[in-house]
PDB file of C-alpha atoms in Angstrom:
ATOM      1  CA  MET A  23       1.977 -22.185   2.153  1.00 68.00           C
ATOM      2  CA  ASP A  24       2.338 -19.987   4.276  1.00 83.00           C
ATOM      3  CA  PRO A  25       1.568 -16.272   3.086  1.00 87.00           C
ATOM      4  CA  ASP A  26       3.894 -14.374   5.265  1.00 91.00           C
ATOM      5  CA  ALA A  27       6.786 -16.265   3.896  1.00 93.00           C
ATOM      6  CA  VAL A  28       5.493 -16.364   0.390  1.00 94.00           C
ATOM      7  CA  ALA A  29       5.875 -12.776   1.269  1.00 96.00           C
ATOM      8  CA  LYS A  30       8.840 -12.461   2.286  1.00 96.00           C
ATOM      9  CA  ALA A  31      10.475 -14.217  -0.460  1.00 96.00           C
ATOM     10  CA  PHE A  32       8.687 -12.697  -3.270  1.00 97.00           C
ATOM     11  CA  VAL A  33      10.081  -8.905  -1.786  1.00 98.00           C
ATOM     12  CA  GLU A  34      13.510 -10.697  -1.330  1.00 98.00           C
ATOM     13  CA  HIS A  35      12.953 -11.621  -5.334  1.00 98.00           C
ATOM     14  CA  TYR A  36      11.805  -8.347  -6.143  1.00 98.00           C
ATOM     15  CA  TYR A  37      14.818  -6.581  -5.089  1.00 98.00           C
ATOM     16  CA  THR A  38      17.026  -8.481  -5.229  1.00 98.00           C
ATOM     17  CA  THR A  39      16.732  -8.464  -9.115  1.00 98.00           C
ATOM     18  CA  PHE A  40      15.780  -4.369  -8.892  1.00 98.00           C
ATOM     19  CA  ASP A  41      18.759  -3.923  -8.105  1.00 97.00           C
ATOM     20  CA  SER A  42      20.955  -6.577 -10.035  1.00 97.00           C
ATOM     21  CA  ASN A  43      19.276  -7.078 -13.002  1.00 96.00           C
ATOM     22  CA  ARG A  44      16.333  -4.509 -13.668  1.00 96.00           C
ATOM     23  CA  ALA A  45      15.262  -5.803 -17.085  1.00 96.00           C
ATOM     24  CA  GLY A  46      14.690  -8.748 -15.574  1.00 97.00           C
ATOM     25  CA  LEU A  47      12.217  -7.535 -13.527  1.00 97.00           C
ATOM     26  CA  ALA A  48       9.843  -8.144 -17.249  1.00 97.00           C
ATOM     27  CA  ASN A  49       8.822 -11.651 -15.571  1.00 96.00           C
ATOM     28  CA  LEU A  50       7.287 -10.462 -12.619  1.00 98.00           C
ATOM     29  CA  TYR A  51       4.493  -8.909 -14.956  1.00 98.00           C
ATOM     30  CA  GLN A  52       1.940  -9.751 -16.850  1.00 98.00           C
ATOM     31  CA  GLU A  53      -0.030  -7.136 -20.105  1.00 98.00           C
ATOM     32  CA  SER A  54      -2.642  -6.737 -17.682  1.00 97.00           C
ATOM     33  CA  SER A  55      -0.165  -5.613 -14.434  1.00 98.00           C
ATOM     34  CA  MET A  56      -0.654  -1.426 -13.788  1.00 98.00           C
ATOM     35  CA  LEU A  57       2.345  -0.028 -12.442  1.00 98.00           C
ATOM     36  CA  THR A  58       2.161   4.241 -10.303  1.00 98.00           C
ATOM     37  CA  PHE A  59       4.817   5.091  -9.855  1.00 98.00           C
ATOM     38  CA  GLU A  60       4.870   8.440  -8.573  1.00 98.00           C
ATOM     39  CA  GLY A  61       1.783   9.568  -9.032  1.00 97.00           C
ATOM     40  CA  GLN A  62       2.405   7.953 -13.045  1.00 97.00           C
ATOM     41  CA  ASN A  63       0.685   4.677 -14.230  1.00 97.00           C
ATOM     42  CA  THR A  64       1.546   2.715 -16.394  1.00 98.00           C
ATOM     43  CA  GLN A  65       0.548  -0.173 -18.064  1.00 98.00           C
ATOM     44  CA  GLY A  66       1.904  -3.215 -19.724  1.00 98.00           C
ATOM     45  CA  CYS A  67       4.755  -5.851 -18.933  1.00 98.00           C
ATOM     46  CA  GLN A  68       6.193  -3.927 -21.405  1.00 98.00           C
ATOM     47  CA  SER A  69       5.620  -0.964 -20.621  1.00 98.00           C
ATOM     48  CA  ILE A  70       6.474  -0.768 -16.814  1.00 98.00           C
ATOM     49  CA  VAL A  71       9.553  -2.727 -16.768  1.00 97.00           C
ATOM     50  CA  ALA A  72      10.528   0.659 -19.916  1.00 97.00           C
ATOM     51  CA  LYS A  73       9.846   2.432 -16.707  1.00 97.00           C
ATOM     52  CA  LEU A  74      11.636   1.235 -14.850  1.00 97.00           C
ATOM     53  CA  THR A  75      14.607   0.718 -17.193  1.00 95.00           C
ATOM     54  CA  SER A  76      14.846   4.664 -18.010  1.00 95.00           C
ATOM     55  CA  LEU A  77      14.674   5.908 -14.025  1.00 94.00           C
ATOM     56  CA  PRO A  78      17.539   8.500 -13.915  1.00 92.00           C
ATOM     57  CA  PHE A  79      19.666   6.575 -12.308  1.00 91.00           C
ATOM     58  CA  GLN A  80      22.040   3.763 -12.720  1.00 90.00           C
ATOM     59  CA  GLN A  81      22.453   1.605  -9.468  1.00 95.00           C
ATOM     60  CA  CYS A  82      20.503   1.188  -6.486  1.00 97.00           C
ATOM     61  CA  GLN A  83      20.258  -0.349  -3.222  1.00 98.00           C
ATOM     62  CA  HIS A  84      16.840  -1.656  -1.365  1.00 98.00           C
ATOM     63  CA  ALA A  85      16.830  -1.940   2.218  1.00 98.00           C
ATOM     64  CA  ILE A  86      13.822  -3.416   3.292  1.00 98.00           C
ATOM     65  CA  THR A  87      12.109  -2.256   6.691  1.00 97.00           C
ATOM     66  CA  THR A  88       8.809  -3.330   6.985  1.00 98.00           C
ATOM     67  CA  VAL A  89       6.678  -5.972   4.705  1.00 98.00           C
ATOM     68  CA  ASP A  90       2.642  -6.653   6.518  1.00 98.00           C
ATOM     69  CA  CYS A  91       1.127  -9.024   3.701  1.00 98.00           C
ATOM     70  CA  GLN A  92      -2.952 -10.024   3.331  1.00 98.00           C
ATOM     71  CA  PRO A  93      -4.865 -12.631   2.193  1.00 97.00           C
ATOM     72  CA  SER A  94      -7.004  -9.809  -1.037  1.00 96.00           C
ATOM     73  CA  GLY A  95      -9.447 -12.362  -1.887  1.00 92.00           C
ATOM     74  CA  PRO A  96     -11.388 -15.873  -3.282  1.00 90.00           C
ATOM     75  CA  ALA A  97      -8.731 -15.594  -6.398  1.00 92.00           C
ATOM     76  CA  GLY A  98      -5.756 -16.384  -4.587  1.00 94.00           C
ATOM     77  CA  GLY A  99      -3.902 -12.952  -4.425  1.00 96.00           C
ATOM     78  CA  MET A 100      -1.777 -11.245  -2.133  1.00 97.00           C
ATOM     79  CA  ILE A 101      -1.699  -8.408  -1.123  1.00 98.00           C
ATOM     80  CA  VAL A 102       2.067  -6.994  -0.326  1.00 98.00           C
ATOM     81  CA  PHE A 103       2.673  -3.643   2.047  1.00 98.00           C
ATOM     82  CA  VAL A 104       6.571  -2.528   1.632  1.00 98.00           C
ATOM     83  CA  SER A 105       8.542   0.061   3.334  1.00 98.00           C
ATOM     84  CA  GLY A 106      12.152   0.933   3.324  1.00 98.00           C
ATOM     85  CA  ASN A 107      15.459   2.898   2.567  1.00 97.00           C
ATOM     86  CA  LEU A 108      16.602   3.424  -1.074  1.00 97.00           C
ATOM     87  CA  GLN A 109      19.770   4.396  -1.527  1.00 97.00           C
ATOM     88  CA  LEU A 110      20.871   5.556  -5.020  1.00 96.00           C
ATOM     89  CA  THR A 111      24.904   5.355  -6.439  1.00 93.00           C
ATOM     90  CA  GLY A 112      27.034   8.603  -5.462  1.00 92.00           C
ATOM     91  CA  GLU A 113      24.055  10.171  -2.850  1.00 94.00           C
ATOM     92  CA  GLN A 114      24.452  11.136   0.719  1.00 95.00           C
ATOM     93  CA  HIS A 115      20.883  10.399   1.868  1.00 95.00           C
ATOM     94  CA  ALA A 116      18.979   7.707   1.153  1.00 96.00           C
ATOM     95  CA  LEU A 117      14.875   8.084  -0.333  1.00 97.00           C
ATOM     96  CA  LYS A 118      12.467   6.538   1.982  1.00 97.00           C
ATOM     97  CA  PHE A 119      10.044   4.042  -0.023  1.00 98.00           C
ATOM     98  CA  SER A 120       6.473   2.753   0.256  1.00 98.00           C
ATOM     99  CA  GLN A 121       5.396   0.570  -1.827  1.00 98.00           C
ATOM    100  CA  MET A 122       2.386  -1.797  -2.819  1.00 98.00           C
ATOM    101  CA  PHE A 123       2.307  -4.711  -4.665  1.00 98.00           C
ATOM    102  CA  HIS A 124      -1.400  -7.381  -5.425  1.00 98.00           C
ATOM    103  CA  LEU A 125       0.555 -10.188  -6.487  1.00 98.00           C
ATOM    104  CA  MET A 126      -1.723 -13.099  -7.758  1.00 97.00           C
ATOM    105  CA  PRO A 127      -0.849 -16.470  -8.495  1.00 96.00           C
ATOM    106  CA  THR A 128      -0.107 -18.303 -12.213  1.00 95.00           C
ATOM    107  CA  PRO A 129      -0.734 -21.507 -13.343  1.00 94.00           C
ATOM    108  CA  GLN A 130       2.418 -22.753 -12.552  1.00 94.00           C
ATOM    109  CA  GLY A 131       2.762 -22.067  -8.330  1.00 91.00           C
ATOM    110  CA  SER A 132       4.211 -19.191  -8.660  1.00 93.00           C
ATOM    111  CA  PHE A 133       3.122 -14.988  -8.873  1.00 96.00           C
ATOM    112  CA  TYR A 134       2.703 -11.988 -10.922  1.00 98.00           C
ATOM    113  CA  VAL A 135       2.311  -8.657  -9.757  1.00 98.00           C
ATOM    114  CA  LEU A 136      -0.959  -7.613 -11.058  1.00 98.00           C
ATOM    115  CA  ASN A 137      -0.877  -4.337  -8.870  1.00 98.00           C
ATOM    116  CA  ASP A 138       2.034  -1.805  -8.150  1.00 98.00           C
ATOM    117  CA  ILE A 139       1.723   1.292  -7.189  1.00 98.00           C
ATOM    118  CA  PHE A 140       5.147   2.993  -5.195  1.00 98.00           C
ATOM    119  CA  ARG A 141       5.775   6.863  -3.422  1.00 98.00           C
ATOM    120  CA  LEU A 142       8.763   7.762  -1.564  1.00 97.00           C
ATOM    121  CA  ASN A 143       8.444   9.255   1.395  1.00 96.00           C
ATOM    122  CA  TYR A 144       9.599  13.066   1.398  1.00 91.00           C
ATOM    123  CA  ALA A 145      10.293  14.465   4.951  1.00 78.00           C
TER     124      ALA A 145
ATOM    125  CA  MET B   5     -17.527   5.215 -12.077  1.00 68.00           C
ATOM    126  CA  ASP B   6     -14.325   7.433 -12.087  1.00 83.00           C
ATOM    127  CA  PRO B   7     -11.897   5.502  -9.825  1.00 87.00           C
ATOM    128  CA  ASN B   8     -10.067   8.195  -9.224  1.00 91.00           C
ATOM    129  CA  ALA B   9     -13.425   9.898  -7.936  1.00 93.00           C
ATOM    130  CA  VAL B  10     -14.611   7.008  -6.411  1.00 94.00           C
ATOM    131  CA  ALA B  11     -10.963   6.856  -4.237  1.00 96.00           C
ATOM    132  CA  LYS B  12     -10.974   9.913  -3.871  1.00 96.00           C
ATOM    133  CA  ALA B  13     -14.592  10.041  -2.268  1.00 96.00           C
ATOM    134  CA  PHE B  14     -13.896   6.973   0.306  1.00 97.00           C
ATOM    135  CA  VAL B  15     -10.464   8.653   1.564  1.00 98.00           C
ATOM    136  CA  GLU B  16     -12.398  12.210   2.656  1.00 98.00           C
ATOM    137  CA  HIS B  17     -14.846   9.799   4.303  1.00 98.00           C
ATOM    138  CA  TYR B  18     -12.802   7.248   5.965  1.00 98.00           C
ATOM    139  CA  TYR B  19     -10.329  10.225   7.570  1.00 98.00           C
ATOM    140  CA  SER B  20     -13.656  12.498   7.967  1.00 98.00           C
ATOM    141  CA  THR B  21     -14.949   9.370  10.120  1.00 97.00           C
ATOM    142  CA  PHE B  22     -11.824   8.171  11.997  1.00 98.00           C
ATOM    143  CA  ASP B  23     -11.438  12.331  12.287  1.00 97.00           C
ATOM    144  CA  THR B  24     -14.713  13.125  14.050  1.00 96.00           C
ATOM    145  CA  ASN B  25     -16.732   9.993  14.315  1.00 95.00           C
ATOM    146  CA  ARG B  26     -14.058   6.362  15.561  1.00 95.00           C
ATOM    147  CA  GLY B  27     -16.526   4.311  15.946  1.00 94.00           C
ATOM    148  CA  GLY B  28     -18.716   5.392  12.959  1.00 96.00           C
ATOM    149  CA  LEU B  29     -15.814   3.461  11.095  1.00 97.00           C
ATOM    150  CA  ALA B  30     -17.447  -0.329  11.717  1.00 97.00           C
ATOM    151  CA  ASN B  31     -19.904   0.713   8.322  1.00 96.00           C
ATOM    152  CA  LEU B  32     -16.747   0.467   6.193  1.00 98.00           C
ATOM    153  CA  TYR B  33     -15.976  -3.234   7.281  1.00 98.00           C
ATOM    154  CA  GLN B  34     -17.493  -6.801   6.902  1.00 98.00           C
ATOM    155  CA  ASP B  35     -16.860  -9.861   9.140  1.00 97.00           C
ATOM    156  CA  GLY B  36     -14.214 -10.771   6.283  1.00 97.00           C
ATOM    157  CA  SER B  37     -12.032  -7.730   7.065  1.00 98.00           C
ATOM    158  CA  MET B  38      -8.364  -7.425   8.013  1.00 98.00           C
ATOM    159  CA  LEU B  39      -6.504  -4.807   9.879  1.00 98.00           C
ATOM    160  CA  THR B  40      -2.634  -4.711   9.697  1.00 98.00           C
ATOM    161  CA  PHE B  41      -1.959  -1.752  11.624  1.00 98.00           C
ATOM    162  CA  GLU B  42       1.323  -1.360  12.486  1.00 98.00           C
ATOM    163  CA  GLY B  43       2.650  -4.890  12.647  1.00 97.00           C
ATOM    164  CA  GLN B  44      -0.909  -6.325  14.332  1.00 98.00           C
ATOM    165  CA  PRO B  45      -3.405  -7.977  12.560  1.00 98.00           C
ATOM    166  CA  PHE B  46      -7.504  -8.357  13.488  1.00 98.00           C
ATOM    167  CA  GLN B  47      -9.773  -9.298  11.293  1.00 98.00           C
ATOM    168  CA  GLY B  48     -13.511  -8.592  11.147  1.00 98.00           C
ATOM    169  CA  ALA B  49     -15.929  -5.288  11.675  1.00 98.00           C
ATOM    170  CA  GLN B  50     -16.277  -5.885  15.787  1.00 97.00           C
ATOM    171  CA  ASN B  51     -12.564  -6.159  16.307  1.00 98.00           C
ATOM    172  CA  ILE B  52     -10.863  -3.393  13.749  1.00 98.00           C
ATOM    173  CA  ALA B  53     -13.522  -0.513  14.962  1.00 97.00           C
ATOM    174  CA  ALA B  54     -12.304  -1.927  18.512  1.00 97.00           C
ATOM    175  CA  LYS B  55      -8.806  -0.933  17.659  1.00 97.00           C
ATOM    176  CA  LEU B  56      -9.161   1.742  16.371  1.00 97.00           C
ATOM    177  CA  ALA B  57     -11.811   2.858  19.525  1.00 95.00           C
ATOM    178  CA  SER B  58      -7.520   1.833  21.974  1.00 95.00           C
ATOM    179  CA  LEU B  59      -5.750   3.455  19.647  1.00 95.00           C
ATOM    180  CA  PRO B  60      -4.206   6.038  22.660  1.00 92.00           C
ATOM    181  CA  PHE B  61      -4.996   8.781  21.892  1.00 91.00           C
ATOM    182  CA  GLN B  62      -8.459  10.733  21.672  1.00 90.00           C
ATOM    183  CA  GLN B  63      -8.073  13.129  19.079  1.00 94.00           C
ATOM    184  CA  CYS B  64      -6.360  13.481  15.731  1.00 97.00           C
ATOM    185  CA  GLN B  65      -6.657  14.859  12.277  1.00 98.00           C
ATOM    186  CA  HIS B  66      -5.416  13.882   8.918  1.00 98.00           C
ATOM    187  CA  ALA B  67      -3.842  15.656   6.395  1.00 98.00           C
ATOM    188  CA  ILE B  68      -3.665  13.787   3.549  1.00 98.00           C
ATOM    189  CA  THR B  69      -0.249  13.822   0.980  1.00 97.00           C
ATOM    190  CA  THR B  70      -0.598  11.389  -2.166  1.00 97.00           C
ATOM    191  CA  VAL B  71      -3.868   9.012  -3.499  1.00 98.00           C
ATOM    192  CA  ASP B  72      -3.365   6.571  -6.207  1.00 98.00           C
ATOM    193  CA  CYS B  73      -6.206   3.726  -6.898  1.00 98.00           C
ATOM    194  CA  GLN B  74      -5.558   0.933  -8.987  1.00 98.00           C
ATOM    195  CA  PRO B  75      -8.225  -0.987  -9.498  1.00 97.00           C
ATOM    196  CA  SER B  76      -7.266  -4.834  -8.064  1.00 96.00           C
ATOM    197  CA  GLY B  77      -9.315  -7.199 -10.494  1.00 92.00           C
ATOM    198  CA  PRO B  78     -11.858  -8.897 -12.320  1.00 89.00           C
ATOM    199  CA  ALA B  79     -14.194  -8.785  -8.761  1.00 92.00           C
ATOM    200  CA  GLY B  80     -14.642  -4.857  -9.482  1.00 94.00           C
ATOM    201  CA  GLY B  81     -12.188  -3.706  -6.102  1.00 96.00           C
ATOM    202  CA  MET B  82      -9.513  -1.187  -6.455  1.00 97.00           C
ATOM    203  CA  LEU B  83      -6.912  -0.317  -4.222  1.00 98.00           C
ATOM    204  CA  VAL B  84      -6.383   2.538  -2.752  1.00 98.00           C
ATOM    205  CA  PHE B  85      -2.745   3.489  -1.217  1.00 98.00           C
ATOM    206  CA  VAL B  86      -2.164   7.235   0.621  1.00 98.00           C
ATOM    207  CA  SER B  87      -0.495   8.980   2.863  1.00 98.00           C
ATOM    208  CA  GLY B  88      -0.154  11.774   4.932  1.00 98.00           C
ATOM    209  CA  ASN B  89       0.185  13.975   7.795  1.00 97.00           C
ATOM    210  CA  LEU B  90      -1.448  12.927  11.471  1.00 98.00           C
ATOM    211  CA  GLN B  91      -1.545  15.391  13.592  1.00 97.00           C
ATOM    212  CA  LEU B  92      -2.303  14.120  17.700  1.00 96.00           C
ATOM    213  CA  ALA B  93      -3.526  16.960  19.889  1.00 93.00           C
ATOM    214  CA  GLY B  94      -1.268  18.257  22.178  1.00 92.00           C
ATOM    215  CA  GLU B  95       1.761  16.386  20.297  1.00 94.00           C
ATOM    216  CA  GLN B  96       4.032  19.272  18.838  1.00 95.00           C
ATOM    217  CA  HIS B  97       5.114  17.486  15.723  1.00 96.00           C
ATOM    218  CA  ALA B  98       2.598  15.260  13.159  1.00 97.00           C
ATOM    219  CA  LEU B  99       3.448  11.986  12.712  1.00 97.00           C
ATOM    220  CA  LYS B 100       4.032  10.700   8.824  1.00 97.00           C
ATOM    221  CA  PHE B 101       2.501   6.859   8.346  1.00 98.00           C
ATOM    222  CA  SER B 102       1.660   4.973   4.491  1.00 98.00           C
ATOM    223  CA  GLN B 103      -1.454   3.385   4.595  1.00 98.00           C
ATOM    224  CA  MET B 104      -3.056   0.369   1.050  1.00 98.00           C
ATOM    225  CA  PHE B 105      -7.606  -0.057   1.675  1.00 98.00           C
ATOM    226  CA  HIS B 106      -8.485  -3.047  -0.766  1.00 98.00           C
ATOM    227  CA  LEU B 107     -12.535  -2.207  -1.726  1.00 98.00           C
ATOM    228  CA  MET B 108     -14.840  -4.785  -2.795  1.00 97.00           C
ATOM    229  CA  PRO B 109     -18.476  -3.466  -3.808  1.00 95.00           C
ATOM    230  CA  THR B 110     -21.491  -3.572  -1.721  1.00 95.00           C
ATOM    231  CA  PRO B 111     -24.832  -4.873  -3.721  1.00 94.00           C
ATOM    232  CA  GLN B 112     -26.559  -1.843  -2.751  1.00 94.00           C
ATOM    233  CA  GLY B 113     -24.052   0.182  -5.722  1.00 91.00           C
ATOM    234  CA  SER B 114     -21.551   1.270  -2.299  1.00 93.00           C
ATOM    235  CA  PHE B 115     -18.238  -0.016  -1.225  1.00 96.00           C
ATOM    236  CA  TYR B 116     -16.126  -1.570   2.388  1.00 98.00           C
ATOM    237  CA  VAL B 117     -12.841  -2.138   2.739  1.00 98.00           C
ATOM    238  CA  GLN B 118     -11.655  -6.088   2.551  1.00 98.00           C
ATOM    239  CA  ASN B 119      -8.054  -4.869   3.378  1.00 98.00           C
ATOM    240  CA  ASP B 120      -6.695  -2.640   5.722  1.00 98.00           C
ATOM    241  CA  ILE B 121      -2.669  -1.591   6.068  1.00 98.00           C
ATOM    242  CA  PHE B 122      -1.181   1.719   8.284  1.00 98.00           C
ATOM    243  CA  ARG B 123       2.103   1.860   8.613  1.00 98.00           C
ATOM    244  CA  LEU B 124       3.404   4.873   9.903  1.00 97.00           C
ATOM    245  CA  ASN B 125       6.719   6.612   8.165  1.00 96.00           C
ATOM    246  CA  TYR B 126       9.206   7.638  10.366  1.00 91.00           C
ATOM    247  CA  ALA B 127      11.785   9.683   9.366  1.00 78.00           C
TER     248      ALA B 127
END
């Protein structure tokens, strides 16, 4: 499978789910998954989803600017590096962000997020 | 060894070397290493070092703003996510950048860069 196509499909799925059904992100993480969100560490699917659903905004829209990907090693993992804009409803200006995902294959032929690091890019 | 301490030490070493002795970065990559620099892919220490040495500026200074790290899996790897400013000599304003490293352990107890992705963060 073409890694770029996999990365692009994952990114589209991730941010669409985030923007329309944030709790649905739970299917993308497992117990070993790690999220570092603006420097705060969280581990495990439940805790990660709790963190993401508790962010201080109801509605948001991600607009992706760049997606880079590389295979991460013999285990079949993939690193995906994203930059884009995050528009919060009611805010005049979009926030800029960078995010890194380390995807690992599942036995069913799909991917889950083992590592996730998110940072806002302040001007 | 404390992962955060390892990440911090690596980041300081990487950017000091970049800013004072760019050719010295070759020691941090191996044949299987990958760099994606502003969307352009490179593989192998030689090609990567050649790309970095050929960037269109002689002198630069990196100032690091954030460093996040997470272990990447059972092989002992570590993901390091950096954001900061890049000041080129003679330019009035610094460039903002994000960079991701996937470090893998060497038999000698150190780390090399298996994956490297660099992106400028435009305003």
